[in-house]
Short mmCIF file of C-alpha atoms and ligand atoms in Angstrom, two decimals:
data_model
loop_
_atom_site.label_atom_id
_atom_site.label_comp_id
_atom_site.label_asym_id
_atom_site.label_seq_id
_atom_site.Cartn_x
_atom_site.Cartn_y
_atom_site.Cartn_z
CA UNK A 15 128.43 129.45 108.32
CA UNK A 16 129.03 125.71 110.50
CA UNK A 17 126.40 125.84 113.83
CA UNK A 18 125.68 122.83 116.43
CA UNK A 19 122.65 122.07 118.27
CA UNK A 20 121.82 119.83 120.76
CA UNK A 21 117.93 119.04 121.50
CA UNK A 22 116.07 116.46 123.75
CA UNK A 23 113.48 114.24 123.10
CA UNK A 24 110.33 115.04 125.09
CA UNK A 25 107.01 113.25 126.75
CA UNK A 26 103.86 113.98 125.63
CA UNK A 27 101.45 113.93 128.92
CA UNK A 28 98.83 115.17 126.50
CA UNK A 29 99.09 114.01 123.42
CA UNK A 30 99.26 115.57 119.68
CA UNK A 31 97.20 112.95 117.64
CA UNK A 32 95.67 113.78 114.34
CA UNK A 33 96.38 117.06 112.39
CA UNK A 34 93.76 119.73 110.74
CA UNK A 35 96.50 120.52 108.43
CA UNK A 36 98.72 117.85 107.40
CA UNK A 37 101.20 120.13 105.25
CA UNK A 38 101.11 122.89 108.04
CA UNK A 39 101.55 120.24 110.47
CA UNK A 40 98.66 122.16 112.65
CA UNK A 41 97.21 120.18 115.10
CA UNK A 42 93.13 119.30 116.10
CA UNK A 43 94.35 119.50 119.71
CA UNK A 44 96.97 121.32 121.96
CA UNK A 45 99.39 119.03 123.48
CA UNK A 46 101.50 119.35 126.60
CA UNK A 47 105.05 117.60 127.32
CA UNK A 48 108.53 117.25 128.93
CA UNK A 49 111.71 117.52 127.67
CA UNK A 50 113.85 114.44 128.64
CA UNK A 51 117.54 114.94 129.96
CA UNK A 52 118.92 112.02 128.53
CA UNK A 53 117.57 111.29 124.65
CA UNK A 54 119.01 114.13 123.27
CA UNK A 55 120.17 114.92 119.48
CA UNK A 56 123.24 116.90 118.78
CA UNK A 57 123.00 118.41 115.25
CA UNK A 58 125.99 120.60 113.05
CA UNK A 59 124.57 121.68 109.70
CA UNK A 60 127.07 123.89 107.67
CA UNK A 61 126.86 125.69 104.70
CA UNK A 62 129.10 125.77 102.00
CA UNK A 63 129.84 127.57 98.27
CA UNK A 64 132.71 124.70 98.04
CA UNK A 65 130.31 121.73 98.81
CA UNK A 66 129.61 120.46 95.44
CA UNK A 67 126.28 118.42 96.93
CA UNK A 68 123.67 118.00 100.11
CA UNK A 69 125.11 115.83 102.25
CA UNK A 70 123.17 114.20 105.50
CA UNK A 71 124.60 111.50 107.56
CA UNK A 72 121.71 108.95 108.31
CA UNK A 73 119.38 110.30 110.56
CA UNK A 74 115.38 110.24 110.57
CA UNK A 75 115.14 110.87 106.61
CA UNK A 76 117.29 112.23 104.29
CA UNK A 77 114.70 113.19 102.07
CA UNK A 78 112.46 114.99 104.93
CA UNK A 79 115.67 116.79 106.05
CA UNK A 80 116.63 118.06 103.27
CA UNK A 81 113.00 119.17 102.59
CA UNK A 82 113.83 121.08 105.54
CA UNK A 83 116.97 122.44 104.81
CA UNK A 84 115.39 124.05 101.24
CA UNK A 85 112.30 125.64 103.58
CA UNK A 86 115.27 127.33 105.90
CA UNK A 87 117.02 128.00 103.07
CA UNK A 88 114.45 129.69 100.88
CA UNK A 89 113.78 131.88 104.27
CA UNK A 90 117.64 132.69 104.13
CA UNK A 91 118.04 133.22 100.66
CA UNK A 92 120.66 131.11 100.18
CA UNK A 93 121.45 128.10 97.51
CA UNK A 94 124.21 126.91 99.40
CA UNK A 95 124.96 123.00 99.79
CA UNK A 96 124.58 121.59 103.09
CA UNK A 97 126.47 119.33 105.04
CA UNK A 98 124.26 118.09 108.12
CA UNK A 99 125.69 115.62 110.63
CA UNK A 100 123.31 113.97 113.24
CA UNK A 101 124.47 111.69 116.62
CA UNK A 102 121.74 110.71 118.79
CA UNK A 103 122.62 109.80 122.76
CA UNK A 104 120.16 106.88 122.80
CA UNK A 105 120.97 104.02 119.73
CA UNK A 106 119.28 103.82 116.97
CA UNK A 107 118.15 100.36 117.45
CA UNK A 108 116.05 101.37 120.73
CA UNK A 109 113.10 102.39 118.26
CA UNK A 110 113.16 105.83 120.63
CA UNK A 111 111.46 108.49 118.06
CA UNK A 112 113.93 111.27 117.40
CA UNK A 113 111.76 113.24 114.76
CA UNK A 114 111.09 115.46 117.88
CA UNK A 115 114.72 115.93 118.86
CA UNK A 116 116.23 115.65 115.87
CA UNK A 117 113.96 118.35 114.05
CA UNK A 118 114.60 120.95 116.85
CA UNK A 119 118.23 120.41 116.86
CA UNK A 120 117.83 120.96 112.68
CA UNK A 121 116.18 123.69 113.22
CA UNK A 122 118.21 125.51 115.57
CA UNK A 123 121.42 124.94 114.36
CA UNK A 124 120.33 125.60 110.78
CA UNK A 125 119.07 129.00 111.56
CA UNK A 126 122.42 129.96 113.02
CA UNK A 127 124.28 128.41 110.09
CA UNK A 128 122.15 130.48 108.11
CA UNK A 129 122.90 133.36 110.27
CA UNK A 130 118.97 134.05 110.36
CA UNK A 131 117.96 135.83 113.92
CA UNK A 132 114.40 134.54 114.85
CA UNK A 133 112.11 134.45 118.16
CA UNK A 134 111.89 131.01 120.20
CA UNK A 135 108.45 131.19 118.73
CA UNK A 136 109.52 131.51 115.50
CA UNK A 137 112.03 128.49 115.75
CA UNK A 138 108.87 126.28 117.12
CA UNK A 139 106.62 127.30 114.00
CA UNK A 140 109.85 126.41 111.89
CA UNK A 141 110.00 123.10 113.69
CA UNK A 142 106.66 122.19 114.11
CA UNK A 143 107.00 121.90 109.56
CA UNK A 144 109.06 119.33 109.84
CA UNK A 145 107.60 117.42 112.49
CA UNK A 146 104.59 118.54 114.84
CA UNK A 147 106.57 117.02 118.01
CA UNK A 148 109.58 119.14 117.35
CA UNK A 149 108.20 122.49 118.16
CA UNK A 150 107.98 121.40 122.07
CA UNK A 151 111.56 120.11 121.87
CA UNK A 152 112.49 124.01 121.55
CA UNK A 153 111.38 125.52 124.92
CA UNK A 154 112.49 124.60 128.15
CA UNK A 155 111.29 122.51 130.82
CA UNK A 156 107.49 122.25 130.65
CA UNK A 157 106.19 123.22 127.13
CA UNK A 158 102.33 123.55 125.64
CA UNK A 159 101.98 123.66 121.85
CA UNK A 160 98.81 125.52 121.01
CA UNK A 161 98.10 125.86 117.29
CA UNK A 162 100.93 127.29 115.45
CA UNK A 163 103.53 127.53 118.24
CA UNK A 164 104.88 126.21 121.49
CA UNK A 165 106.13 127.88 124.54
CA UNK A 166 107.71 127.32 127.85
CA UNK A 167 104.79 126.67 131.15
CA UNK A 168 107.27 125.69 133.52
CA UNK A 169 111.20 125.55 133.33
CA UNK A 170 113.29 122.12 134.46
CA UNK A 171 113.80 122.66 137.81
CA UNK A 172 110.03 123.81 138.03
CA UNK A 173 109.24 119.88 139.63
CA UNK A 174 112.06 116.88 139.85
CA UNK A 175 110.04 114.63 137.75
CA UNK A 176 111.60 111.50 136.21
CA UNK A 177 110.45 109.61 133.09
CA UNK A 178 111.75 106.04 133.40
CA UNK A 179 111.86 104.69 129.59
CA UNK A 180 111.91 101.36 129.27
CA UNK A 181 113.32 100.00 126.23
CA UNK A 182 110.99 97.57 124.57
CA UNK A 183 112.45 95.36 121.64
CA UNK A 184 110.38 95.70 118.58
CA UNK A 185 111.27 93.09 115.32
CA UNK A 186 108.32 94.43 113.65
CA UNK A 187 109.10 97.68 111.58
CA UNK A 188 107.59 100.54 113.43
CA UNK A 189 104.64 102.55 111.12
CA UNK A 190 105.77 106.30 110.80
CA UNK A 191 103.56 108.14 112.80
CA UNK A 192 103.30 110.95 110.02
CA UNK A 193 100.25 108.29 107.72
CA UNK A 194 98.75 107.73 111.44
CA UNK A 195 97.51 111.03 111.92
CA UNK A 196 96.10 111.49 108.84
CA UNK A 197 94.55 108.21 109.32
CA UNK A 198 92.95 109.26 113.10
CA UNK A 199 89.83 111.35 111.94
CA UNK A 200 88.04 107.57 110.63
CA UNK A 201 88.49 106.29 114.29
CA UNK A 202 85.11 106.32 115.63
CA UNK A 203 86.41 107.49 118.92
CA UNK A 204 88.37 110.32 117.26
CA UNK A 205 85.83 113.02 117.80
CA UNK A 206 84.72 111.36 121.58
CA UNK A 207 88.93 112.34 122.55
CA UNK A 208 88.51 116.00 120.79
CA UNK A 209 85.28 116.79 123.38
CA UNK A 210 87.24 114.96 126.28
CA UNK A 211 90.69 117.18 125.41
CA UNK A 212 89.66 120.61 126.90
CA UNK A 213 88.55 119.45 130.31
CA UNK A 214 91.32 116.54 130.18
CA UNK A 215 94.36 119.71 129.48
CA UNK A 216 92.57 121.83 132.30
CA UNK A 217 92.71 119.00 134.43
CA UNK A 218 96.73 118.64 133.38
CA UNK A 219 97.51 122.17 133.60
CA UNK A 220 95.81 122.74 136.87
CA UNK A 221 97.62 119.44 138.03
CA UNK A 222 101.37 121.16 136.93
CA UNK A 223 100.04 123.82 138.72
CA UNK A 224 99.40 122.89 142.33
CA UNK A 225 102.02 119.92 141.54
CA UNK A 226 99.60 117.47 142.68
CA UNK A 227 101.19 114.44 141.10
CA UNK A 228 98.64 111.67 141.59
CA UNK A 229 96.30 114.05 139.65
CA UNK A 230 98.90 114.33 136.70
CA UNK A 231 99.74 110.92 136.66
CA UNK A 232 96.04 109.96 136.29
CA UNK A 233 95.39 112.11 133.46
CA UNK A 234 98.54 111.48 131.42
CA UNK A 235 97.72 107.39 131.73
CA UNK A 236 94.22 108.21 130.69
CA UNK A 237 95.37 110.43 127.51
CA UNK A 238 97.35 107.53 126.56
CA UNK A 239 95.12 105.04 126.87
CA UNK A 240 92.46 106.99 124.43
CA UNK A 241 95.05 107.81 121.88
CA UNK A 242 95.74 104.29 121.97
CA UNK A 243 92.55 103.69 121.21
CA UNK A 244 91.61 106.00 118.30
CA UNK A 245 95.14 104.38 117.12
CA UNK A 246 93.90 100.95 117.48
CA UNK A 247 90.57 101.90 115.71
CA UNK A 248 91.18 103.83 112.65
CA UNK A 249 91.41 102.70 109.00
CA UNK A 250 94.20 101.18 108.72
CA UNK A 251 94.66 100.36 112.33
CA UNK A 252 97.79 100.99 114.12
CA UNK A 253 98.80 98.99 117.36
CA UNK A 254 101.82 99.98 118.66
CA UNK A 255 101.84 97.76 121.52
CA UNK A 256 103.35 94.42 122.06
CA UNK A 257 103.83 91.33 124.89
CA UNK A 258 106.39 93.64 126.54
CA UNK A 259 104.72 96.76 126.47
CA UNK A 260 101.71 95.42 128.56
CA UNK A 261 103.66 93.13 131.13
CA UNK A 262 105.43 96.75 132.07
CA UNK A 263 102.26 98.45 132.19
CA UNK A 264 100.65 95.52 134.54
CA UNK A 265 104.02 95.33 136.18
CA UNK A 266 103.55 99.28 137.30
CA UNK A 267 100.20 98.99 138.00
CA UNK A 268 100.64 95.72 139.96
CA UNK A 269 103.20 97.31 141.88
CA UNK A 270 101.06 100.28 143.69
CA UNK A 271 104.00 102.97 142.85
CA UNK A 272 102.82 106.58 142.60
CA UNK A 273 104.21 106.14 138.76
CA UNK A 274 102.04 105.89 135.86
CA UNK A 275 102.91 105.11 132.46
CA UNK A 276 102.77 106.87 129.04
CA UNK A 277 103.05 105.59 125.17
CA UNK A 278 103.73 107.04 121.97
CA UNK A 279 103.64 105.69 118.42
CA UNK A 280 105.75 102.32 119.47
CA UNK A 281 106.66 99.92 121.91
CA UNK A 282 108.77 101.86 124.88
CA UNK A 283 107.04 102.51 128.07
CA UNK A 284 107.76 105.53 129.74
CA UNK A 285 106.99 105.62 133.73
CA UNK A 286 106.63 108.80 135.35
CA UNK A 287 107.28 109.60 138.98
CA UNK A 288 108.92 111.73 141.24
CA UNK A 289 112.17 112.28 141.85
CA UNK A 290 111.63 110.89 145.96
CA UNK A 291 110.42 107.85 144.17
CA UNK A 292 112.91 107.42 141.24
CA UNK A 293 114.34 104.27 143.20
CA UNK A 294 111.64 102.13 144.23
CA UNK A 295 109.95 102.44 140.49
CA UNK A 296 113.70 101.48 139.11
CA UNK A 297 114.17 98.25 141.78
CA UNK A 298 110.22 97.69 140.08
CA UNK A 299 111.48 97.43 136.52
CA UNK A 300 115.22 95.60 137.13
CA UNK A 301 114.59 93.48 134.35
CA UNK A 302 114.27 95.87 131.80
CA UNK A 303 116.88 98.02 130.20
CA UNK A 304 115.83 101.69 131.02
CA UNK A 305 117.15 104.87 130.34
CA UNK A 306 116.02 107.65 133.48
CA UNK A 307 115.55 111.22 132.12
CA UNK A 308 115.30 114.26 133.84
CA UNK A 309 113.10 117.44 133.02
CA UNK A 310 115.31 119.33 130.75
CA UNK A 311 116.43 122.85 128.43
CA UNK A 312 114.71 123.02 125.35
CA UNK A 313 117.23 122.71 121.62
CA UNK A 314 120.14 125.11 121.92
CA UNK A 315 123.08 126.10 120.21
CA UNK A 316 126.83 124.47 121.69
C1 DP6 B 7 102.15 109.60 119.40
O1 DP6 B 7 105.45 114.57 116.10
O2 DP6 B 7 106.16 112.46 115.19
O3 DP6 B 7 104.10 110.70 119.92
O4 DP6 B 7 104.00 115.57 113.25
O5 DP6 B 7 104.33 113.37 111.58
O6 DP6 B 7 106.10 114.45 112.59
P1 DP6 B 7 104.75 114.24 112.62
O7 DP6 B 7 104.29 113.32 113.81
P2 DP6 B 7 104.80 113.22 114.98
O8 DP6 B 7 103.48 112.82 115.99
C2 DP6 B 7 103.87 112.80 117.32
C3 DP6 B 7 102.80 111.80 117.95
C4 DP6 B 7 102.69 110.68 119.44
C5 DP6 B 7 102.12 112.24 120.65
C6 DP6 B 7 102.80 113.17 120.82
O9 DP6 B 7 104.34 113.22 120.78
O10 DP6 B 7 102.50 114.11 120.99
#
């Protein structure tokens, strides 16, 4: 059987960094994110007795994809070979992490193609085994991942925010976040971050609940900087920013606009603002290549 699914990437307001169980991808802390309308992966999965071998179009790591397919074949009791075709809405060279959208789309498409009937919660748990942040790309809009699964806090139309993604060219090869997670506890700042997180998460949820944009922006930036301090002080250290990353961070702060930055495991900068300020923020970023994202629904079949 054959199925196609589309899934968004997501930007974490409160980051997932470090995992208690590497194999099960169980995080030390809950994380909160927003799905991105313009950064999506479309994946077609087909199983057939007629295929002689598994095949995967180049995506986010053939071996990791097939491991995930094996997991799902086992669940369905299938031994049919697979064909996986993946397409990203964003160019590969941009260095946008595609594992979240990739594993979310793969999970939803493969479940349908295998005839598995799974709840959204079960789909998030499965996607998590492929890539942690992928579980947040399955529910709609604004999402919280806590322990084994993720769920929607608010639908996409709850709050008209923007994530203006600034694409920073990166010549150096990105370090995979998987290895980085495992080394996180070696940072002397790791425990401190864990201690700070419960109240930070409460502040983030309160800001979402009350639509207090300044409070939301401040807590987003605070957690981004805290996670990157952990990354930079772990062994071996991970340093994802380059000169352009820092320039955008400075430009945003200097502009005095109600806009806040956040950065994942790469040099790109996500600038978060309200829809009413989009024009002014885009103007401030006019010398950079950008993608303007709105809050989006989660992974679904097409
Ligand atoms: C910095 O989800 O890519 O983007 O579970 O190994 O696939 P794996 O890690 P991944 O880590 C994402 C880390 C982050 C923060 C976040 O998105 O929460």
